[in-house]
Coordinates of C-alpha atoms in Angstrom, one line a residue:
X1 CA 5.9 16.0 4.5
X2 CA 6.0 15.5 8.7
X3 CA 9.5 14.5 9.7
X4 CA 9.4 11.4 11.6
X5 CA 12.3 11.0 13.9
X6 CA 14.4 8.0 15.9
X7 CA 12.7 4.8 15.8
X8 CA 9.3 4.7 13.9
X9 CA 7.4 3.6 17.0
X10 CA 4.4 5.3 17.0
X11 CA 3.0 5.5 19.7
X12 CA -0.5 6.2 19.9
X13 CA -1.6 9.4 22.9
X14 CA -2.7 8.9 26.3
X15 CA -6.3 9.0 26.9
X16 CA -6.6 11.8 27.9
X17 CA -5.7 13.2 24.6
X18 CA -9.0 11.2 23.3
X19 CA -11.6 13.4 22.0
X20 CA -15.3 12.4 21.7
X21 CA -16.6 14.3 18.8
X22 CA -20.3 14.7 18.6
X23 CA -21.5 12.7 16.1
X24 CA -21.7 14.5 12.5
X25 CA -22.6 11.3 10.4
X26 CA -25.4 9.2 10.3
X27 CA -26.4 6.2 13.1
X28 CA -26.4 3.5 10.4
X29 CA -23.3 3.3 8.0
X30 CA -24.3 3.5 4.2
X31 CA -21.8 1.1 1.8
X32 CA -21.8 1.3 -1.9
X33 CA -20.0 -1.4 -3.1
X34 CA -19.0 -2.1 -6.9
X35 CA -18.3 -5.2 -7.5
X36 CA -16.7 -4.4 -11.1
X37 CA -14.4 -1.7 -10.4
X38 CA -10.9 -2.9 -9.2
X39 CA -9.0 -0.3 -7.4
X40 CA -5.9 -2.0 -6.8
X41 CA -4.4 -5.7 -6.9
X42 CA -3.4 -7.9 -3.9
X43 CA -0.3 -9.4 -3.2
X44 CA -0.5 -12.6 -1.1
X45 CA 3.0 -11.5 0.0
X46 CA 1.7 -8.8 2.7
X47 CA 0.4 -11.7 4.7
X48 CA 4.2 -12.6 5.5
X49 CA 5.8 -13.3 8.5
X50 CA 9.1 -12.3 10.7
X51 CA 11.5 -14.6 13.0
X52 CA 14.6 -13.0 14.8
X53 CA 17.2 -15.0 17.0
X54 CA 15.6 -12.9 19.9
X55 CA 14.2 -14.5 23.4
X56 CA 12.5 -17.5 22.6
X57 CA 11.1 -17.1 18.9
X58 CA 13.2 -19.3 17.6
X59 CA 15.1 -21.5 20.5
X60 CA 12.0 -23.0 22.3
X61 CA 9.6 -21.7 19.6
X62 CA 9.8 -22.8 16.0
X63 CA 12.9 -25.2 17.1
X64 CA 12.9 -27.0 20.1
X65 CA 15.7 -30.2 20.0
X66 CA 15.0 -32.8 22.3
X67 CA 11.7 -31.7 22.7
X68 CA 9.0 -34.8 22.5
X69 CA 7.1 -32.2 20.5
X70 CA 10.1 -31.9 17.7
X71 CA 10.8 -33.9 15.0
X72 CA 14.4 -35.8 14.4
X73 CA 15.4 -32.1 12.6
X74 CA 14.7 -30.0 16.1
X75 CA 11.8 -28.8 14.6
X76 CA 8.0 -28.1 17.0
X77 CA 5.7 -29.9 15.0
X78 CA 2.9 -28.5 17.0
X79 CA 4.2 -24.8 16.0
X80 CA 4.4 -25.6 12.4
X81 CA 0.8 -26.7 12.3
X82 CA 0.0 -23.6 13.7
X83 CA 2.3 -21.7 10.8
X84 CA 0.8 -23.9 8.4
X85 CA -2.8 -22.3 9.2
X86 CA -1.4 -18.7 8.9
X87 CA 0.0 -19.7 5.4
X88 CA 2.8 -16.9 5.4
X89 CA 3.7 -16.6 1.5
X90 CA 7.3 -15.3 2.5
X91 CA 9.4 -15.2 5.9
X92 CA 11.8 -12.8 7.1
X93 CA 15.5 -13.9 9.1
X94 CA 17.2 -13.3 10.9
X95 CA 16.8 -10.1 11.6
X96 CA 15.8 -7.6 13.2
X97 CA 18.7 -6.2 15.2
X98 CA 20.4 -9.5 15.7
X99 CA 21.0 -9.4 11.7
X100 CA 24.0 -6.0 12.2
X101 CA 26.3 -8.4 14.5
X102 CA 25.5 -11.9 12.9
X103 CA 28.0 -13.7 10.6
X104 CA 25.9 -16.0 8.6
X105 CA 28.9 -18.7 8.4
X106 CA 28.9 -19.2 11.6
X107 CA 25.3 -20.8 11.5
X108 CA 26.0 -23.4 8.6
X109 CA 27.9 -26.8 8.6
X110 CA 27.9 -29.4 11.7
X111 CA 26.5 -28.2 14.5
X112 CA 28.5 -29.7 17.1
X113 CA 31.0 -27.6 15.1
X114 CA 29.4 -24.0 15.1
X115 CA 31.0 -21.5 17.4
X116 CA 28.7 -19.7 20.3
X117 CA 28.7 -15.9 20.3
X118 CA 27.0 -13.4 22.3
X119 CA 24.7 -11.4 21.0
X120 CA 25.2 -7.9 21.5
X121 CA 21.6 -6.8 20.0
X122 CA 19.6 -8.6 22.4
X123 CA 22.2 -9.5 25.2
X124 CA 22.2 -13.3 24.3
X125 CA 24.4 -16.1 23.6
X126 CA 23.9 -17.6 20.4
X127 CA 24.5 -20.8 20.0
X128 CA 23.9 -20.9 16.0
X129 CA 22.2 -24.3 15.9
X130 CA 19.7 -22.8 13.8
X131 CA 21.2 -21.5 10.4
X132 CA 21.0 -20.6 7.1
X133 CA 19.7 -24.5 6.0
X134 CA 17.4 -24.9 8.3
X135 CA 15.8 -21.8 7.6
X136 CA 15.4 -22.7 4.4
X137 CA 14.4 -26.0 5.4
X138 CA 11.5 -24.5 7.5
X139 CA 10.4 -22.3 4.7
X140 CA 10.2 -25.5 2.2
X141 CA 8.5 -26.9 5.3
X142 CA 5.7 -24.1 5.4
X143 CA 5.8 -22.9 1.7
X144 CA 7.2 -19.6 2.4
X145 CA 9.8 -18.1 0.2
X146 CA 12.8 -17.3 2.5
X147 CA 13.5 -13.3 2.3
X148 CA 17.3 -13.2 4.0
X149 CA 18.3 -10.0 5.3
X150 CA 22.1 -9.3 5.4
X151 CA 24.3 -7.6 8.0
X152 CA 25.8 -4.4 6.5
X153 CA 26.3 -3.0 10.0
X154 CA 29.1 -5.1 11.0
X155 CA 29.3 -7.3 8.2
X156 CA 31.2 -6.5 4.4
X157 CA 29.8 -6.5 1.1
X158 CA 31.6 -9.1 0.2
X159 CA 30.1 -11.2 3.4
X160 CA 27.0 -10.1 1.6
X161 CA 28.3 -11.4 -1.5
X162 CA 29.2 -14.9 -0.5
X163 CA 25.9 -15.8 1.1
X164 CA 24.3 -15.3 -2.3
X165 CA 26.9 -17.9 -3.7
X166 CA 26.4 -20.0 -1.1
X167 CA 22.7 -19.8 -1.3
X168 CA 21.9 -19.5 -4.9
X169 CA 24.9 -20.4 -7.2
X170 CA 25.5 -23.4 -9.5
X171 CA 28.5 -22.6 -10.5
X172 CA 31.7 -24.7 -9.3
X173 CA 33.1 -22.3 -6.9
X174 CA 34.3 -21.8 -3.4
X175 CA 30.8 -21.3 -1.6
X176 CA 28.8 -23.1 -4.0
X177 CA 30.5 -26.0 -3.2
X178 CA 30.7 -25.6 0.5
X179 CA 27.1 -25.5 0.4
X180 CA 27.2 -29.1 -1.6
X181 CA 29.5 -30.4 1.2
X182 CA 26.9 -29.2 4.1
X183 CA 24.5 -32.0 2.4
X184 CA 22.5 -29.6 -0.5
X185 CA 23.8 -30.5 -4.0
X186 CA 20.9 -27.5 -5.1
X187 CA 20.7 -24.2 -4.9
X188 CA 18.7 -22.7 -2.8
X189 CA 17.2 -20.3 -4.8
X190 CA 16.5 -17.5 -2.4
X191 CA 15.0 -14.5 -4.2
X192 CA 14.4 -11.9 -1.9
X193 CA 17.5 -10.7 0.5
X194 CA 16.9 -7.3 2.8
X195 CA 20.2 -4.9 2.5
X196 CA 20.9 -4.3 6.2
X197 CA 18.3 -3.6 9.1
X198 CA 17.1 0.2 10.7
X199 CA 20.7 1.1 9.9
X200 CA 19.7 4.7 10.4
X201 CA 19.3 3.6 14.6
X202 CA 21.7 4.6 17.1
X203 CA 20.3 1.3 18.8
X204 CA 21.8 -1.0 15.5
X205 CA 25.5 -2.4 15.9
X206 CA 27.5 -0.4 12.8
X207 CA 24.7 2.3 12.6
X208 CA 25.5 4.7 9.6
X209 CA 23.9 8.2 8.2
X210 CA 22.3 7.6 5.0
X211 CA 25.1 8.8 2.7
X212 CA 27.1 6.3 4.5
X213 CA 24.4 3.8 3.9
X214 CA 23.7 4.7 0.2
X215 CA 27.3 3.8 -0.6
X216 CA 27.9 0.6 1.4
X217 CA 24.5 -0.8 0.2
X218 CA 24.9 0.2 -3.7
X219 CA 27.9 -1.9 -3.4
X220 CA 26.5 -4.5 -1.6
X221 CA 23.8 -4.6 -4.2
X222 CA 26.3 -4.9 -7.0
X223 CA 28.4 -7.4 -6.0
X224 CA 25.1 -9.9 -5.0
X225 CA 23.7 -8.9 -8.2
X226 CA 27.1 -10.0 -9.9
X227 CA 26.5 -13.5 -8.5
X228 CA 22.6 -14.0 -9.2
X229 CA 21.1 -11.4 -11.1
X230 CA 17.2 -12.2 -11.1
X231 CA 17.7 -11.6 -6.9
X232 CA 15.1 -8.9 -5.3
X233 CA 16.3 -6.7 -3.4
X234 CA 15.3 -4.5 0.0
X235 CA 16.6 -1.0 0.6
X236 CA 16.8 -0.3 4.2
X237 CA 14.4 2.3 4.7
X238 CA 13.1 4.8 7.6
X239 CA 10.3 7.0 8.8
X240 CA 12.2 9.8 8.3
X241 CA 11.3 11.3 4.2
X242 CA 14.8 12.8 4.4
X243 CA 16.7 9.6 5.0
X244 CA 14.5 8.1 2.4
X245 CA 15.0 10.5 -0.2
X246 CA 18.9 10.3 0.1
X247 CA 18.9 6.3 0.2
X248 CA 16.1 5.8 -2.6
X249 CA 18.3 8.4 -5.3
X250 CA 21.3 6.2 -4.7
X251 CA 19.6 2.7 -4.5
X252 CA 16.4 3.8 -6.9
X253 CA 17.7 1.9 -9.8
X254 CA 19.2 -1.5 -8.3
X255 CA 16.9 -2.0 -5.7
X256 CA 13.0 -3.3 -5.9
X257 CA 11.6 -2.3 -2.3
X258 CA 12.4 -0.1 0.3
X259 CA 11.4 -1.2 4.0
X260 CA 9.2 0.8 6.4
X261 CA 8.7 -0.5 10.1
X262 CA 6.2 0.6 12.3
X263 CA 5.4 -0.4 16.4
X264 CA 2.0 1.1 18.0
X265 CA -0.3 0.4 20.8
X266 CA -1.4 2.1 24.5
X267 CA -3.8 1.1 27.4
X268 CA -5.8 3.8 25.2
X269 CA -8.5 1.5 23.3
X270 CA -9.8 3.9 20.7
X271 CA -6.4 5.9 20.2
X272 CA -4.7 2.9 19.6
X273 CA -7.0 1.6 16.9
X274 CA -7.0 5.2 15.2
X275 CA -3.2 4.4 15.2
X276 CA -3.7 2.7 12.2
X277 CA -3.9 5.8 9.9
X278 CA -0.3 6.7 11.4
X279 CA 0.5 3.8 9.8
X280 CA -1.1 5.0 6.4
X281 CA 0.6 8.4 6.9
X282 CA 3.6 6.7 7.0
X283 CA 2.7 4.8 3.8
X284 CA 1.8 8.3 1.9
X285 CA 4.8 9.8 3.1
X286 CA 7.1 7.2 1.6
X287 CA 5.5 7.0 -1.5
X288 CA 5.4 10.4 -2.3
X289 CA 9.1 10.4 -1.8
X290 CA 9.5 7.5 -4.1
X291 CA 7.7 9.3 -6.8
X292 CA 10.0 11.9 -6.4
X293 CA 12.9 9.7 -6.6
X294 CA 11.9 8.0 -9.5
X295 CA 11.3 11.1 -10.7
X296 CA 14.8 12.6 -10.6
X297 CA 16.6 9.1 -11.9
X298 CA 14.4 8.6 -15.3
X299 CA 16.7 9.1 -17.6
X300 CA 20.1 8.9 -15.6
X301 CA 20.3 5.5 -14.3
X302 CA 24.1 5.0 -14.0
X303 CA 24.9 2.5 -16.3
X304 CA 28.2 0.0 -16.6
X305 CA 27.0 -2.3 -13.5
X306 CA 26.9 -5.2 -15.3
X307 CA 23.2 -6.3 -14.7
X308 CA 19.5 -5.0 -15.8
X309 CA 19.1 -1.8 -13.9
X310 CA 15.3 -2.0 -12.6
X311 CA 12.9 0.0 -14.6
X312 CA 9.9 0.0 -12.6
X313 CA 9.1 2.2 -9.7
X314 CA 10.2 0.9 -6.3
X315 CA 7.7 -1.0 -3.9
X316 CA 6.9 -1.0 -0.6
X317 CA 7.9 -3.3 2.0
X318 CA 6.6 -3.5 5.4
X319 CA 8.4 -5.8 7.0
X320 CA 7.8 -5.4 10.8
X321 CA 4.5 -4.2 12.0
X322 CA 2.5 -4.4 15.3
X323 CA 1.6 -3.9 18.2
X324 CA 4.5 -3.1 21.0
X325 CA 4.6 -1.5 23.9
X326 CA 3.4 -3.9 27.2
X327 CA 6.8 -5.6 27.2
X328 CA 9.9 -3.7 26.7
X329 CA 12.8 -6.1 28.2
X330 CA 14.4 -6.7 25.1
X331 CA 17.9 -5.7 26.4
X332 CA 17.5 -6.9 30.4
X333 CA 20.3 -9.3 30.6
X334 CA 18.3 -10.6 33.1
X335 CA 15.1 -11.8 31.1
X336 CA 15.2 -15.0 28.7
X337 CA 11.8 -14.7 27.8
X338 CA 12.1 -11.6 26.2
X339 CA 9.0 -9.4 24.2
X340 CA 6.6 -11.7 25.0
X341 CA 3.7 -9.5 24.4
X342 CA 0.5 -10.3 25.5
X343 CA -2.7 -9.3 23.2
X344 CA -6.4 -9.2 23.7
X345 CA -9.2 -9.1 21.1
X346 CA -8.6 -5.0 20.7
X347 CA -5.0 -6.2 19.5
X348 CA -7.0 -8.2 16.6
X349 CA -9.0 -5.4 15.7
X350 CA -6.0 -3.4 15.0
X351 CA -4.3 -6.3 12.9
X352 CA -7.6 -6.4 11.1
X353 CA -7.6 -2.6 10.1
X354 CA -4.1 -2.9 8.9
X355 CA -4.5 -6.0 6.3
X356 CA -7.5 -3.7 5.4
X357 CA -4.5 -0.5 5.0
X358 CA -2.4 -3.4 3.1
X359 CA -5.1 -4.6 0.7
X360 CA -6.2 -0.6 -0.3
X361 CA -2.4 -0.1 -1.2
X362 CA -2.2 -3.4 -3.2
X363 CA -0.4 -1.8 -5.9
X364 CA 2.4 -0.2 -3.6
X365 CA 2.7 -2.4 -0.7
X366 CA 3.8 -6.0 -2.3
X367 CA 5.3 -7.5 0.8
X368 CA 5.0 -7.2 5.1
X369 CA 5.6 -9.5 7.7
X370 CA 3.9 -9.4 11.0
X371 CA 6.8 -9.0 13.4
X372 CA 7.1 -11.3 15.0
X373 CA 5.3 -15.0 14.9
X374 CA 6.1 -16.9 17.7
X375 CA 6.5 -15.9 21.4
X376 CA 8.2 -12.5 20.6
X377 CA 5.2 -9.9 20.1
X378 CA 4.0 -12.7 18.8
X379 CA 0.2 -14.6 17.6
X380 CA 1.6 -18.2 18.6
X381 CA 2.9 -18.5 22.3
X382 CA 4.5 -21.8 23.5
X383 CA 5.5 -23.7 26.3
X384 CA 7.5 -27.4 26.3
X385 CA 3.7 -28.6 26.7
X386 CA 1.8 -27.0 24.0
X387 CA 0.9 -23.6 22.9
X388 CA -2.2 -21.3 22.2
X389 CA -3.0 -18.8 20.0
X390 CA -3.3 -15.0 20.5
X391 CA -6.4 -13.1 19.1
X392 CA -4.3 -11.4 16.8
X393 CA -3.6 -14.7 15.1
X394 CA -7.3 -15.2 14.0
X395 CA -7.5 -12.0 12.0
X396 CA -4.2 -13.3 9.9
X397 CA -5.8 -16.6 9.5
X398 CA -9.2 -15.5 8.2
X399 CA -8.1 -13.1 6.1
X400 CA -5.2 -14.8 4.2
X401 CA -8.1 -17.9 3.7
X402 CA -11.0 -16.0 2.8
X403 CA -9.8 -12.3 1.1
X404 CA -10.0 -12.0 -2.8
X405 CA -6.9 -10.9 -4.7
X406 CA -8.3 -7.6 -6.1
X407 CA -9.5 -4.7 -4.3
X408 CA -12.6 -3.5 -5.5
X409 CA -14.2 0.1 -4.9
X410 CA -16.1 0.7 -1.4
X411 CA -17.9 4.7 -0.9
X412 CA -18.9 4.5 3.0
X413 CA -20.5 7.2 4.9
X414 CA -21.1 6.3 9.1
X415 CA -20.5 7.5 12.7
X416 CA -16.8 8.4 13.5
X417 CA -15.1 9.7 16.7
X418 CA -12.2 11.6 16.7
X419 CA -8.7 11.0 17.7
X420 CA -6.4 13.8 18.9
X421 CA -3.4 12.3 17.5
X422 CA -5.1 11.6 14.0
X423 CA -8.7 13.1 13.4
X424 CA -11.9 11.6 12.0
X425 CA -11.5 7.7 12.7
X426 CA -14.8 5.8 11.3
X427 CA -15.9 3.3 13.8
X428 CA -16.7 0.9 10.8
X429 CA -13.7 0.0 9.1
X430 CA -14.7 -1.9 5.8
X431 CA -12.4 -3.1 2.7
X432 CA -14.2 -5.2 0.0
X433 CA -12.3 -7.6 -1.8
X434 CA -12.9 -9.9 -4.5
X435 CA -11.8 -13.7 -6.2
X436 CA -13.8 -14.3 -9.8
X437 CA -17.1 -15.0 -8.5
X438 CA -16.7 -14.3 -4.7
X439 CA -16.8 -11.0 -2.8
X440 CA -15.1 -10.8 0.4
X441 CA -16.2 -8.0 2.7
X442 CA -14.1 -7.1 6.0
X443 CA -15.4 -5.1 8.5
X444 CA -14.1 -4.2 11.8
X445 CA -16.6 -2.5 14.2
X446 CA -14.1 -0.2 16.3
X447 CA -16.6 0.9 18.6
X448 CA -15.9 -0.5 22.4
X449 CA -20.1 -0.5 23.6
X450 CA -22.3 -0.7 20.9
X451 CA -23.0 -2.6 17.9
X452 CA -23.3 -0.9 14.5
X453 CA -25.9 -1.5 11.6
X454 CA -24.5 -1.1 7.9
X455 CA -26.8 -1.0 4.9
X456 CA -24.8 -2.1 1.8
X457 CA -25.7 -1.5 -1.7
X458 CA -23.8 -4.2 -4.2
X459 CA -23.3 -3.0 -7.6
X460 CA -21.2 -4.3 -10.9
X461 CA -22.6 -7.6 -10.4
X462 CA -24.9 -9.6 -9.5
X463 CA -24.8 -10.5 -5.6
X464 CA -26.3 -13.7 -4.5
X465 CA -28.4 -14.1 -1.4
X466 CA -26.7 -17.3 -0.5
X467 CA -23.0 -16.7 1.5
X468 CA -21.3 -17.2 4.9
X469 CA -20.4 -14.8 8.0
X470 CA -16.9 -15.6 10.1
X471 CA -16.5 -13.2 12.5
X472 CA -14.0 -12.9 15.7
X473 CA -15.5 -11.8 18.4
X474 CA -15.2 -12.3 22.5
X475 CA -16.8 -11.0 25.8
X476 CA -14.9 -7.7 26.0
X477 CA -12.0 -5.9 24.2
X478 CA -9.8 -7.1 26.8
X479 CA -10.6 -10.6 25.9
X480 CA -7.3 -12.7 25.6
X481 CA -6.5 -16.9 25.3
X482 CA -3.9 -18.3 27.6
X483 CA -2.8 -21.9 28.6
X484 CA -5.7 -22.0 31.1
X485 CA -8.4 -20.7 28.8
X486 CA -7.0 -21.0 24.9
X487 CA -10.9 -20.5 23.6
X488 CA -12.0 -16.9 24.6
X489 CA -11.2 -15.2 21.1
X490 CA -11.4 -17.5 18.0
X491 CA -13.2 -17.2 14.7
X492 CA -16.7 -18.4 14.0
X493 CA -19.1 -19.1 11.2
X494 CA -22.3 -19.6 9.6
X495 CA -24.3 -19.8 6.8
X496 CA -26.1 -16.8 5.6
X497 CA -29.2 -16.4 3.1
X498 CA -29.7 -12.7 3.4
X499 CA -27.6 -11.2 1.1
X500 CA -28.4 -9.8 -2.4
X501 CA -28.4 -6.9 -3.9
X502 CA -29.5 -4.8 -1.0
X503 CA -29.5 -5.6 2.3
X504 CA -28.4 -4.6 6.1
X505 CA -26.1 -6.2 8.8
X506 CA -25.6 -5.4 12.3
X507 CA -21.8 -5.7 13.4
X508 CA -21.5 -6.6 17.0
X509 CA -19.1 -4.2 19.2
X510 CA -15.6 -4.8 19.1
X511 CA -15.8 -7.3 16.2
X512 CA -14.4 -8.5 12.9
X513 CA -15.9 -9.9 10.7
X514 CA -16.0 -10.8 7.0
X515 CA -18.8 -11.5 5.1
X516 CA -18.2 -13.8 1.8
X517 CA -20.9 -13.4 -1.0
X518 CA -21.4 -15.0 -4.6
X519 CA -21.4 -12.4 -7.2

């Protein structure tokens, strides 16, 4: 296994490191589909979503008081609409770095009465008006299950402890009952909670090795287990297979996921959307060393703990991902608007490719969230007018709408280039999906110039000729929305009566789109 070291950034090569590769394969890609054979299941929760306390994603983005476009609560309802289209399945807060200095009691109880603190990740003051309720507020808002990561860099297992009480417990205790006197007589019932964030980073307030880690976060897990037992848990994890290894044979047994993080992207158009199978080399490198893990604890899973030790094999959670690299201010004491990354209609084509990397591992990757959705590297940007949407929103939207919930089996065989950082990169990239009687196939035509035929074969079942395109498309790669022109990438579609059996399709350049067929 490659080590990867510091911060799993990836950063895709100059282009000058781009090689064109004559081309091996054949002008028109060949696609076998069978529409029978399911390859792998997929879990709504990788279309999740991330907010941070970080520049203006959630001050001036999903929260807004006194705005005239916020409800009495302080939320945007123009930004909720907007959420409400992406239909994230579970969100992640509040961190991110902000989560290894935060102390999640200051953020609950009357506002008026909530202390200000600065923010040492991000060089902020914080003036926790936006809590633990209302982030579970906004989730019952948007039908997202709230995932809560805790602070184990600064904070104590015990810290860790009590905000499972407070969030979850019935019982007639200390933080169970301050929760009732802060105006919810219910528990919250929060089922996933993150144990810590990138703890292995020098960059992460109370950073640790990952022995240190191990033991804090076993403990941690105990003692929140202790209060609600049926809680999911999060293993911090890194791109580093060493760190991994260590964390997953202390954790392997109480915990359900471990976290991987990647950030990618260049002015390098093609490099940047091979950058995808970095991603996917990251995925094979943590699950080989979860096999091995699970592995070496069958049959000596320490016992006494006073809960159900987990018997099945951990999952993968890929809880920040995207594109990163335009704006790096995050710790200029002098910029407010911090991160606000701007993406074009290449930026889609990447987020496209990785749903696509996220459906194929359906069986290993049960949760991600897009980091981060609004205004920070963001698909929703706002002002205290209004907002727009980035082309990396549309992909999110279509696919969450319109993919199937099993993966089934797709042979293709077309023209590639090659990448210097990461080989062979096929300029079609095409996942088919499937729901009962409707098969969803994505494609994403990487190629910058030219469109690109396909001839698909659909076998297993019978296809129908009847169906619909939606594709995302604009006049260049470099095509962007803005406040002045919110309507240059968006998602179109039309009826279609040439499907079947057999039949081609021409895929314009620098394109997405997914083609939804009865079968």
């Amino acid at each position: 296994m490659t080590k990867i070291t510091r911060r799993e950034i990836l950063w895709a090569l100059p282009a000058a490191g781009l090689l064109r590769a004559q081309q091996t394969s054949p002008e028109i890609t060949r696609v076998k589909i069978d529409a029978e054979q399911v390859i792998a299941s997929v879990n709504p929760m990788i279309f999740g979503q991330f907010i941070e306390h970080l520049g203006r994603c959630i001050y001036g983005g999903i929260y807004e008081e006194g705005s005239t476009l916020a409800d009495a609560q302080g939320f945007r309802k123009d930004v909720q609409a907007a959420v409400e289209r992406l239909r994230p399945p579970v969100l992640r807060w509040p961190g991110g770095n902000f989560v290894s200095s935060y102390h999640w009691e200051d953020g609950v109880g009357p506002k008026d009465q909530r202390p200000r603190r600065f923010d040492t990740a991000w060089y902020a003051v914080e003036s926790n008006r936006f809590g633990a309720n209302e982030f579970i507020e906004y989730c019952r808002r948007i039908s997202a299950e709230p995932y809560i990561c805790v602070n184990l860099g600064t904070g104590t297992i015990e810290e860790a402890a009590n905000w499972v009480e407070y969030s979850n417990s019935s019982e007639n205790t200390h933080y169970a009952n301050l929760r009732r006197k802060h105006g919810y007589a219910q528990p919250h019932g929060v089922k996933y909670w993150g144990l810590g964030n990138e703890i292995y980073g020098v960059w992460q307030a109370g950073h640790k090795s990952a022995e240190d880690y191990a033991k804090v976060a076993l403990e941690a897990a105990k003692m929140m287990k202790w209060i609600d037992p049926s809680i999911r848990l999060v293993a911090c994890g890194a791109g580093d297979p060493q760190w991994n290894a260590t964390v997953l044979e202390a954790l392997g047994a109480v915990v359900d996921y471990i976290s991987v993080h990647i950030y990618t992207g260049s002015d390098d158009y093609y490099e940047t959307l091979a950058s995808v199978k970095r991603a996917e080399q990251l995925l094979r490198e943590t699950d080989s060393v979860i096999e091995i893990a699970t592995a070496k604890l069958r049959g000596r899973r320490p016992g006494g703990v006073g809960f159900p030790l987990g018997e099945k094999r951990v999952e993968i959670a890929f809880d920040e991902w995207n594109i990163w690299y335009r704006k790096r201010d995050g710790r200029d004491r002098a910029v407010k608007n911090k991160l606000e990354e701007p993406y074009n209609l290449r930026d889609a084509l990447w987020t496209a490719s990785m749903l696509h990397l996220f459906q194929r591992w359906g069986d290993k990757v049960t949760m991600a969230n897009m980091a981060q959705m609004v205004n920070v590297i963001a698909p929703i940007m706002t002002s205290p007018a209004g907002l727009y949407l980035q082309p990396n929103f549309f992909p999110l939207e279509l696919y969450r709408a319109h993919s199937g919930d099993k993966v089934v089996h797709c042979w293709t065989e077309g023209p590639s280039y090659r990448s210097a950082a990461v080989g062979t990169v096929d300029y079609l990239d095409i996942c088919a999906t499937r729901a009962g009687g409707r098969l969803a196939i994505g494609v994403v035509n990487r190629h910058r110039e030219r469109p690109l035929a396909a001839r698909f074969e659909i076998g297993g079942a019978r296809a129908g000729r009847a169906g619909k395109v939606f594709s995302i498309n604009g006049p260049s790669p470099d095509a962007a929305n803005s406040f002045d022109n919110p309507n240059q990438v968006g998602i179109a579609s039309r009826d279609s009566g040439d499907f079947g059996a057999q039949f081609s399709f021409e895929f314009p350049a620098h394109s997405i789109t997914l083609l939804e067929i009865t079968v």
